[in-house]
Coordinates of C-alpha atoms and ligand atoms in Angstrom, one line a residue:
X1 CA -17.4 38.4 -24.4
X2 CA -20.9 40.3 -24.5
X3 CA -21.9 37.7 -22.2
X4 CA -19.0 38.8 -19.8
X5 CA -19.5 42.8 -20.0
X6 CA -23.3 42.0 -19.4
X7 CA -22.1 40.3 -16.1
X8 CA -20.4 41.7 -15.3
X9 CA -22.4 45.2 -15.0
X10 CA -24.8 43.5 -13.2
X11 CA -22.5 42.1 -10.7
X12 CA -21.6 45.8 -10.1
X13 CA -25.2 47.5 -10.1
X14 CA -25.9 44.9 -7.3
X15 CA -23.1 45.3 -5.2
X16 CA -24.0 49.0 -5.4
X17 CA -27.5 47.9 -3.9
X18 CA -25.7 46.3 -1.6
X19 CA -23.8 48.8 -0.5
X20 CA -26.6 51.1 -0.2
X21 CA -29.9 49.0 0.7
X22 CA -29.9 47.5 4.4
X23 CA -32.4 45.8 6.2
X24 CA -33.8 42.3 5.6
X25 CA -33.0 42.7 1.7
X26 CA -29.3 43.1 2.4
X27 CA -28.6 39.3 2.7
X28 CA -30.5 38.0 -0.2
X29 CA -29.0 40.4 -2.7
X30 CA -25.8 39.5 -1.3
X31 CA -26.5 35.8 -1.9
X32 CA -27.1 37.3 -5.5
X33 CA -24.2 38.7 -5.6
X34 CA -21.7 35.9 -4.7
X35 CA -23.9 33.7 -7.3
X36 CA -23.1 36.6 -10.0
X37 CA -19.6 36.8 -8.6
X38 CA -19.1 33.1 -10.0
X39 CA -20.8 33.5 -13.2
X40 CA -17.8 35.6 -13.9
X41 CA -15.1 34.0 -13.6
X42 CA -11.7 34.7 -16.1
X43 CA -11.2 33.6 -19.3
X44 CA -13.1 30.1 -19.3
X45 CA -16.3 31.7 -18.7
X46 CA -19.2 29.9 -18.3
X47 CA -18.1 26.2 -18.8
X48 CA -16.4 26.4 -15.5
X49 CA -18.9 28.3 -13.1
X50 CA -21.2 25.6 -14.1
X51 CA -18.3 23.0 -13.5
X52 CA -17.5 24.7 -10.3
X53 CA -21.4 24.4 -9.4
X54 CA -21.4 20.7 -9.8
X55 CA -18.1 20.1 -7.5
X56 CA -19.6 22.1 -5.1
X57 CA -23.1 20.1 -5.7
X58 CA -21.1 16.7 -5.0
X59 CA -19.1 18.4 -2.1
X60 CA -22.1 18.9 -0.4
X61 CA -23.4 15.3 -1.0
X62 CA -20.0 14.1 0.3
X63 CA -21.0 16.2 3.9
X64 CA -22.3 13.5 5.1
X65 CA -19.5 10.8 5.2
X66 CA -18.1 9.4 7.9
X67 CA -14.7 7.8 7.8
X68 CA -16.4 5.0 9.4
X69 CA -13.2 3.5 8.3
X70 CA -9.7 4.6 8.2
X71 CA -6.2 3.1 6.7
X72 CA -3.5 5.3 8.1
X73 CA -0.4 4.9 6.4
X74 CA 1.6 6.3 8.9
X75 CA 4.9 5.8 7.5
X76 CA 6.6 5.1 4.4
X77 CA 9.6 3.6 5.5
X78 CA 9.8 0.1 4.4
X79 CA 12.7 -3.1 5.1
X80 CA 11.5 -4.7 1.7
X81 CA 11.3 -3.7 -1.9
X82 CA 8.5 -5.3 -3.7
X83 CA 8.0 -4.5 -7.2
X84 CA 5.0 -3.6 -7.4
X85 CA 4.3 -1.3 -4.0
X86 CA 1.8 1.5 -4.3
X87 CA 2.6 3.0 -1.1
X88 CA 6.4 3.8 -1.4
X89 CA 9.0 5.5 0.7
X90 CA 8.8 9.3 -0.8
X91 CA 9.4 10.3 2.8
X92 CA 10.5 9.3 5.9
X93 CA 8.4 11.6 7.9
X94 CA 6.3 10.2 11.2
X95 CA 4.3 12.5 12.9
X96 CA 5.1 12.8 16.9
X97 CA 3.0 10.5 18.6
X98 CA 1.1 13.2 20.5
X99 CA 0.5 14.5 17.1
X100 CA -0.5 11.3 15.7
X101 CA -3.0 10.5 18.4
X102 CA -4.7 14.2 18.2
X103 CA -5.7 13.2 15.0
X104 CA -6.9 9.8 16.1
X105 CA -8.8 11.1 18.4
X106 CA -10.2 13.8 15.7
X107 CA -11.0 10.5 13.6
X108 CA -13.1 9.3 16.6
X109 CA -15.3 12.5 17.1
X110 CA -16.1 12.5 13.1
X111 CA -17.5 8.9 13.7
X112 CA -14.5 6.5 13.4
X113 CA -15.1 2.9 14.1
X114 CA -12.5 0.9 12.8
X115 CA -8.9 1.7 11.9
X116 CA -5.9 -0.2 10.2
X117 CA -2.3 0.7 10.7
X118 CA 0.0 0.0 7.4
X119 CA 2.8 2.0 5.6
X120 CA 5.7 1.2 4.9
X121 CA 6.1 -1.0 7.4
X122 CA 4.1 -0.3 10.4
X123 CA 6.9 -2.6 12.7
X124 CA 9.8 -0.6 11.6
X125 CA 9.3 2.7 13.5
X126 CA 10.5 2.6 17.2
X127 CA 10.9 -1.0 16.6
X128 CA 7.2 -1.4 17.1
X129 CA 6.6 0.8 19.8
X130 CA 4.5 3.5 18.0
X131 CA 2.7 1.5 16.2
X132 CA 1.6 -0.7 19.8
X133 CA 0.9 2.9 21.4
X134 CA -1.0 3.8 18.7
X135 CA -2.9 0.4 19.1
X136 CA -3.0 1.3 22.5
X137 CA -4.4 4.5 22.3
X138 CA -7.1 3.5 19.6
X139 CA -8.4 0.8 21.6
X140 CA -8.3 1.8 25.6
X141 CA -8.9 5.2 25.4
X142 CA -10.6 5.3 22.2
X143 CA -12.5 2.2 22.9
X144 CA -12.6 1.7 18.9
X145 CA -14.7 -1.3 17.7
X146 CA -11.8 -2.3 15.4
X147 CA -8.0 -2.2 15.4
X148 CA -5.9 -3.9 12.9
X149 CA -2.4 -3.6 11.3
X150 CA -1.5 -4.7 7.7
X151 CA 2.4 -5.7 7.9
X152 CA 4.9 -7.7 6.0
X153 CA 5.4 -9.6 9.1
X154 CA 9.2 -9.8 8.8
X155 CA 9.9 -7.6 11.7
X156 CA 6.8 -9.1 14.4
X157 CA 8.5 -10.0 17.8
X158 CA 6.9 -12.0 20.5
X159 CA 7.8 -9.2 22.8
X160 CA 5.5 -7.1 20.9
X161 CA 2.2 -9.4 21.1
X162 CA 2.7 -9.6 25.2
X163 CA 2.3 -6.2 25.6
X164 CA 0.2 -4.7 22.7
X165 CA -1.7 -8.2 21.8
X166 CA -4.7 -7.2 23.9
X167 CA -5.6 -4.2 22.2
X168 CA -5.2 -5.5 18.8
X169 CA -8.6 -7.0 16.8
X170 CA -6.5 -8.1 13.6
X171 CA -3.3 -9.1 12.1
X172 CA -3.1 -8.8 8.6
X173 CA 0.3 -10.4 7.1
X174 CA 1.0 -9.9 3.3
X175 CA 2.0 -13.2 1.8
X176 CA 2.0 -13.2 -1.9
X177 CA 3.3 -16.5 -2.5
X178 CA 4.6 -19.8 -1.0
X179 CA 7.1 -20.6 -3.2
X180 CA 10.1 -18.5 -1.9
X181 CA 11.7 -18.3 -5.0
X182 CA 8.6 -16.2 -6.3
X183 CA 9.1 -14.2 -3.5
X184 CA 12.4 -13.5 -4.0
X185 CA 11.3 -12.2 -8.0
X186 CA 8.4 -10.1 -6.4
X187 CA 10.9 -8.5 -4.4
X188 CA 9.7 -10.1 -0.7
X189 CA 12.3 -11.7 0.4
X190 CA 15.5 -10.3 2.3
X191 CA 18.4 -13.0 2.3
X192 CA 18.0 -16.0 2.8
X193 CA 15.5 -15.2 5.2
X194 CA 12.3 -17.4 5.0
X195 CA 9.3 -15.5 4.5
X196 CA 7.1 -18.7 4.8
X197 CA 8.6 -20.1 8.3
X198 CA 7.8 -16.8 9.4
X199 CA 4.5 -16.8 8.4
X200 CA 3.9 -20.2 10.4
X201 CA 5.1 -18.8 13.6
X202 CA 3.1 -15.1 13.9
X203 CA 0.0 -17.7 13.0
X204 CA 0.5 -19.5 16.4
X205 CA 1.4 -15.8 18.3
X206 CA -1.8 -15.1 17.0
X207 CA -3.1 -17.7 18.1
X208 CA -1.6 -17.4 21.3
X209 CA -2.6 -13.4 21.8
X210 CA -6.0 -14.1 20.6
X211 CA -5.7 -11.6 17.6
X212 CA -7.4 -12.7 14.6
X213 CA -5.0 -13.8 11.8
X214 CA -6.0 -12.4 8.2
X215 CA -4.3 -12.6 5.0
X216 CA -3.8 -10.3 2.2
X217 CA -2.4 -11.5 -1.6
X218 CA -1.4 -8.8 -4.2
X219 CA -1.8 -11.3 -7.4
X220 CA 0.4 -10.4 -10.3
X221 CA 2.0 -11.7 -13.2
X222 CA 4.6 -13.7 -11.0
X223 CA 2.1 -15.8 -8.9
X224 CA -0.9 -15.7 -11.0
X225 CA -0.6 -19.4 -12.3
X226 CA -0.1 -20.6 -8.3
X227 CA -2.6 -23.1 -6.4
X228 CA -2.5 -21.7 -3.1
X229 CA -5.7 -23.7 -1.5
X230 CA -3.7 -26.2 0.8
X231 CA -0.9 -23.3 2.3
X232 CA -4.5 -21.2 2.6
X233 CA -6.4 -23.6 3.8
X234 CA -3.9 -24.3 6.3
X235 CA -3.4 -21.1 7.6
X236 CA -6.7 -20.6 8.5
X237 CA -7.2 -16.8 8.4
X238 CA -10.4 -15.4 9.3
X239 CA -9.9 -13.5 6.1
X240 CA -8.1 -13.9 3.0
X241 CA -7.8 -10.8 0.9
X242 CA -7.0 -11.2 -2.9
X243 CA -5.8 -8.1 -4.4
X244 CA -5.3 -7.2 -8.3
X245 CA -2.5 -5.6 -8.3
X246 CA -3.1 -1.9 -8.8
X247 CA -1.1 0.6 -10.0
X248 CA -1.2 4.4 -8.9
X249 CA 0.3 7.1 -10.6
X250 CA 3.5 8.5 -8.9
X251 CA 3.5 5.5 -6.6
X252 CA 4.2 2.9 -8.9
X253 CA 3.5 4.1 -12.6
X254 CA 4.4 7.4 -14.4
X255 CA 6.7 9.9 -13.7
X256 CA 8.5 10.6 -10.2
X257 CA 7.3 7.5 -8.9
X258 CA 9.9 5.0 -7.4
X259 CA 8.6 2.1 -8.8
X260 CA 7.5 0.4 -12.1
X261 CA 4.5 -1.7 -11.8
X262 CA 4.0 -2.4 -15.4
X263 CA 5.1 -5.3 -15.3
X264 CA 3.5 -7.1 -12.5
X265 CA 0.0 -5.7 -13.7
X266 CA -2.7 -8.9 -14.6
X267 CA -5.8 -9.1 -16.7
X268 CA -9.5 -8.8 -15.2
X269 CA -9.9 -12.5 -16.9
X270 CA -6.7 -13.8 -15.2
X271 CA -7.9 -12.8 -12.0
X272 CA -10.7 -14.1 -12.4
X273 CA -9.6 -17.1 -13.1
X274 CA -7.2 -17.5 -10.0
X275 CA -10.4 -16.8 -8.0
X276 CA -12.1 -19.6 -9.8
X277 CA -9.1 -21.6 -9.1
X278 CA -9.4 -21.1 -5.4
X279 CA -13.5 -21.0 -5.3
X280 CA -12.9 -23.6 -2.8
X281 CA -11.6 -21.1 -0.2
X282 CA -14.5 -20.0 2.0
X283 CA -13.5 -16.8 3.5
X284 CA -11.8 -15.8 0.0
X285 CA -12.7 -11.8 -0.1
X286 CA -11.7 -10.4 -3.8
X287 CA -9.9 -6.8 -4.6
X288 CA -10.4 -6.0 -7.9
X289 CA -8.7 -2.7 -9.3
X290 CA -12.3 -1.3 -9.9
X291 CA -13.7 -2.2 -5.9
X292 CA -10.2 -1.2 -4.8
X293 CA -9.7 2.5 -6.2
X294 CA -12.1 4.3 -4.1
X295 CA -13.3 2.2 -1.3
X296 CA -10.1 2.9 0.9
X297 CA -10.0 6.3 2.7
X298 CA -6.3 6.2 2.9
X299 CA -4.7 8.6 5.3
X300 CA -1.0 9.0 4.7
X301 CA 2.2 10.2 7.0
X302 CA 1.2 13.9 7.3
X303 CA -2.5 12.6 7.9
X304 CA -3.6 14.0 4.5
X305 CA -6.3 11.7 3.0
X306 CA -5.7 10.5 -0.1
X307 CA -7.7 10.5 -3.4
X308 CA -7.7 7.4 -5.0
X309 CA -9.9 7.8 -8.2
X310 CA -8.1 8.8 -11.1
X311 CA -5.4 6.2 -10.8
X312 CA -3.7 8.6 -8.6
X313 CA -3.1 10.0 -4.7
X314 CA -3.6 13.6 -4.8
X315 CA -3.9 14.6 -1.6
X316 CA -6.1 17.1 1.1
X317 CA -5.0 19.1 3.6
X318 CA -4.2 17.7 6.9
X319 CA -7.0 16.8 9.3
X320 CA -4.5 18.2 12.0
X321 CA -4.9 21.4 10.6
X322 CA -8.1 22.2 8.4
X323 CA -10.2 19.2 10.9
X324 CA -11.6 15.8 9.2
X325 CA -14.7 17.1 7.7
X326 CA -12.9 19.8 5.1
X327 CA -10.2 17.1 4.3
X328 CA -12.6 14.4 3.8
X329 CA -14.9 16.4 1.1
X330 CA -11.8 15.8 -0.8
X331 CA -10.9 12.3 -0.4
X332 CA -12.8 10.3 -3.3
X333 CA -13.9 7.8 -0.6
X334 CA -16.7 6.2 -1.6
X335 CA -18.9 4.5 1.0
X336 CA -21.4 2.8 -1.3
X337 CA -17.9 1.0 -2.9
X338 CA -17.2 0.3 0.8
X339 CA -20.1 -1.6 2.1
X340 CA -20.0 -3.4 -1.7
X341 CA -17.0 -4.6 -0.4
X342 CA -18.4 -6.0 2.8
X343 CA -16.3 -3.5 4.6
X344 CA -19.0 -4.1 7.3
X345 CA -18.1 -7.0 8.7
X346 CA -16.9 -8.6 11.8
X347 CA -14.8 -5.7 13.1
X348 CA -13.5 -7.2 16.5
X349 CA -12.9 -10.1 18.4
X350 CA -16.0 -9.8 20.7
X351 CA -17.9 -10.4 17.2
X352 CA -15.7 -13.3 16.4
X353 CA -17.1 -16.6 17.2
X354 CA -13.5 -18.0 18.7
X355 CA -13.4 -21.0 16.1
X356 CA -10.6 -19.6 13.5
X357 CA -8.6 -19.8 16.6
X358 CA -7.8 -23.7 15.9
X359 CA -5.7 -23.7 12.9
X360 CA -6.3 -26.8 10.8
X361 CA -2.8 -29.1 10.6
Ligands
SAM1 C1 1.5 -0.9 1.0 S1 1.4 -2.3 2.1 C2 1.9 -1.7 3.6 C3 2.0 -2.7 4.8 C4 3.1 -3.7 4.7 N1 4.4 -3.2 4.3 C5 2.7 -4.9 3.8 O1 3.3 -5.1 2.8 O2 1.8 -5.6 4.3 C6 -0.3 -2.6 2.3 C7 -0.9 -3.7 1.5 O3 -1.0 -3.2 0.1 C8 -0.6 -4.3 -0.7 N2 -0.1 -3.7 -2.0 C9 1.0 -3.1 -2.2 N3 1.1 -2.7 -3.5 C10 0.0 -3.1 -4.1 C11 -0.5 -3.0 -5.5 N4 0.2 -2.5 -6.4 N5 -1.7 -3.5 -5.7 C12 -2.4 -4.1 -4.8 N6 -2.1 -4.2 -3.5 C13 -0.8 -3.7 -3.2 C14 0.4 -5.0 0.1 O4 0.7 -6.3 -0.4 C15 -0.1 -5.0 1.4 O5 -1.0 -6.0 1.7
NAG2 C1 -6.0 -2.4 5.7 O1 -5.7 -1.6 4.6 C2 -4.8 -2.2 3.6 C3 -4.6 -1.3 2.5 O2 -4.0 -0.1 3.0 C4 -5.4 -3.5 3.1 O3 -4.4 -4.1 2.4 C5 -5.8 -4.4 4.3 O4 -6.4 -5.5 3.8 C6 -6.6 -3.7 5.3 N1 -6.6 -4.6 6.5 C7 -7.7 -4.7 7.2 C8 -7.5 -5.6 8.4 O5 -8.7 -4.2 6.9
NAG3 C1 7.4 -9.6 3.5 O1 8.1 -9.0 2.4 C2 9.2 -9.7 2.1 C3 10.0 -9.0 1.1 O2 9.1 -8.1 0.4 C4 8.9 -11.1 1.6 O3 10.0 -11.8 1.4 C5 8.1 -11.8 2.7 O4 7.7 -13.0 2.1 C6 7.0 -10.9 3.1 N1 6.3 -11.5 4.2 C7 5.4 -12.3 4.0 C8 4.8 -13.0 5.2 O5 5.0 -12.5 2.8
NAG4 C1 2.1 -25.2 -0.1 O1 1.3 -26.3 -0.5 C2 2.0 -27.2 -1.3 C3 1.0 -28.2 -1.7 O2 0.0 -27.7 -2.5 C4 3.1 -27.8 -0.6 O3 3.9 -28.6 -1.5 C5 4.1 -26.7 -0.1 O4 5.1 -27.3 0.6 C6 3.3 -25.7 0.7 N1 4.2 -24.6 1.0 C7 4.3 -24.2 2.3 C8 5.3 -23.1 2.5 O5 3.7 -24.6 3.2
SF4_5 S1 4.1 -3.8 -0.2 FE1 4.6 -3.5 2.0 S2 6.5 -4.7 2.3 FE2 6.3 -4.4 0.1 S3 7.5 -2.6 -0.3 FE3 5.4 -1.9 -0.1 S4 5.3 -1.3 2.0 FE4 7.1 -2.6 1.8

């Protein structure tokens, strides 16, 4: 309280000075000022001004990154239902493609190099089309080093790879198991419809379209005990991601969220030990929930980015209208989590060496 009047009287002597003292002085007492002007905050005193130092202290550390690269999530609408999705459809806003590619091309000038479409499901809108004109965009007029899509792969038409194929670096399908009834529990499975057949046949389009075909794996408690080296090593992918499932509050945990992970959520030793189980599996890349959390810069529908850390999105403001370098100080991306995750590496076909495009039968 003394603390405060005492500030508080000095805050006001100097911006008496200030108001009466010009010349070369006037801008360093006003520096003074503004510094005083924080020591003063209301009731919490000086805990938070020196709280609110240290933000602003890692803030300014955080200048300096680049979304290098970028997951846009650009909608939420989805055709399937997994239990355990951490990117769920709250809304079914899409921003207008001229909208969508201002911020793209925002993206590019603040030193974007590599950019993955997902949602939702990144097929579903425009039955493809926005998503290939976004590829489009990214990649001809762009000229981005790396484009790739993360889909379930359920709506992928051969239509769509004979006139977007050529601008498209990588395919990423999610397959979380090859036993359809497992699917069918996880929540991947519509019908009768096979998942698996499917699979097979975007691996040859791919193939095909010369687009490099990557897998991703969300391992939970319904496919944890599951030898999938032969399907794996089968398919071939340049890449196969293994995720621990994750769970996000508001997205899949907690309150107002429109799923309920629990469930599906596995041990650090369990995963562990279906990586050991697949050891075998060269180009194997592990998620765990710790390398996961912040090494995404997630953009979602609005283009807000989205912080990660505590277990939950909150999001910035839009890049579209505050510009990428005020919404990024807010992201919780974390680029030294990135390149620990190898996120550096072999960004587009040109980089490829052409051999994962011979599948093993
Ligand atoms: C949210 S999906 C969007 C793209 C598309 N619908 C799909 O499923 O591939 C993006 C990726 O996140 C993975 N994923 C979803 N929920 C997850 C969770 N709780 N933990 C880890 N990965 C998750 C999906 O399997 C998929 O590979
Ligand atoms: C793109 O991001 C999603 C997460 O949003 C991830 O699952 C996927 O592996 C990434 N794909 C590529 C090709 O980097
Ligand atoms: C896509 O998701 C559906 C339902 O969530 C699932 O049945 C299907 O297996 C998934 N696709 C792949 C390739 O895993
Ligand atoms: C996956 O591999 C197993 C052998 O380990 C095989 O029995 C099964 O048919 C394969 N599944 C698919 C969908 O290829
Ligand atoms: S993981 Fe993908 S396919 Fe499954 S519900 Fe989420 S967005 Fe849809």
């Amino acid at each position: 309280m003394l603390l405060i009047t005492h500030l508080a009287f000095v805050k006001m002597l100097l911006k008496l000075c200030i108001s009466s003292v010009h010349g070369i002085f006037g801008s360093i007492l006003k520096k003074v000022c503004l510094w005083v002007d924080k020591q003063v905050p209301s009731r919490t005193g000086v805990i938070e001004s020196v709280k609110n130092e240290r933000n602003h202290a890692e803030r300014t550390a955080k200048d300096v990154t680049t979304p290098t690269s970028v997951n846009y999530h650009f909608t939420r609408k989805c055709n399937y239902k997994c239990g355990f999705c951490f990117h769920t459809a709250k809304t079914s806003f899409v921003l207008p493609i001229e909208e969508a590619k201002r911020g793209l091309h925002l993206l590019k000038e603040a030193g974007m190099e590599k950019i993955n479409f997902s949602g939702g499901e990144p097929f579903l809108h425009e039955r493809g089309d926005f998503l290939g004109e976004m590829v489009r965009y990214c990649k001809e007029e762009l000229q981005l080093p790396s484009v790739s899509i993360v889909s379930n792969g359920s709506m992928i038409k051969e239509r769509w790879f004979k006139k977007y194929g050529k601008y498209l670096d990588i395919l990423a399908i999610s397959c979380d198991s090859f036993d359809e009834d497992t699917n069918q529990v996880i929540g991947r499975a519509q019908g009768q419809k096979s998942h698996i057949d499917n699979l097979f046949r975007i691996r040859e389009w791919c193939q095909d379209y010369k687009v490099a075909f990557k897998l991703n794996s969300v391992i939970n408690t319904f496919n944890i005990d599951e030898d999938m080296t032969e399907n794996i090593t089968q398919l071939n992918p340049v890449r196969w991601k293994v995720f621990q499932c994750l769970l996000i509050d508001g997205e899949n945990a907690g309150e107002n969220s429109l799923r309920e992970a629990e469930r599906f959520v596995i041990s650090e030793q369990q995963f562990q030990d279906f990586l050991n189980r697949h050891s075998s599996i060269k180009c194997l890349v592990p998620e765990s929930n710790e390398k996961m959390r912040d090494s995404y810069l997630i953009l979602d529908e609005y283009m807000r980015f989205l912080d990660c850390r505590e277990g939950r999105k909150d999001p910035s403001k839009s890049i579209l209208d505050i510009g990428v370098e005020e919404a990024i100080q807010f992201s919780g991306f974390d680029e030294k989590m990135f390149l620990k995750r190898g996120g550096k590496y072999m960004w587009s076909k040109a980089d490829m060496n052409l051999e994962w495009i011979s599948r093993v039968r």
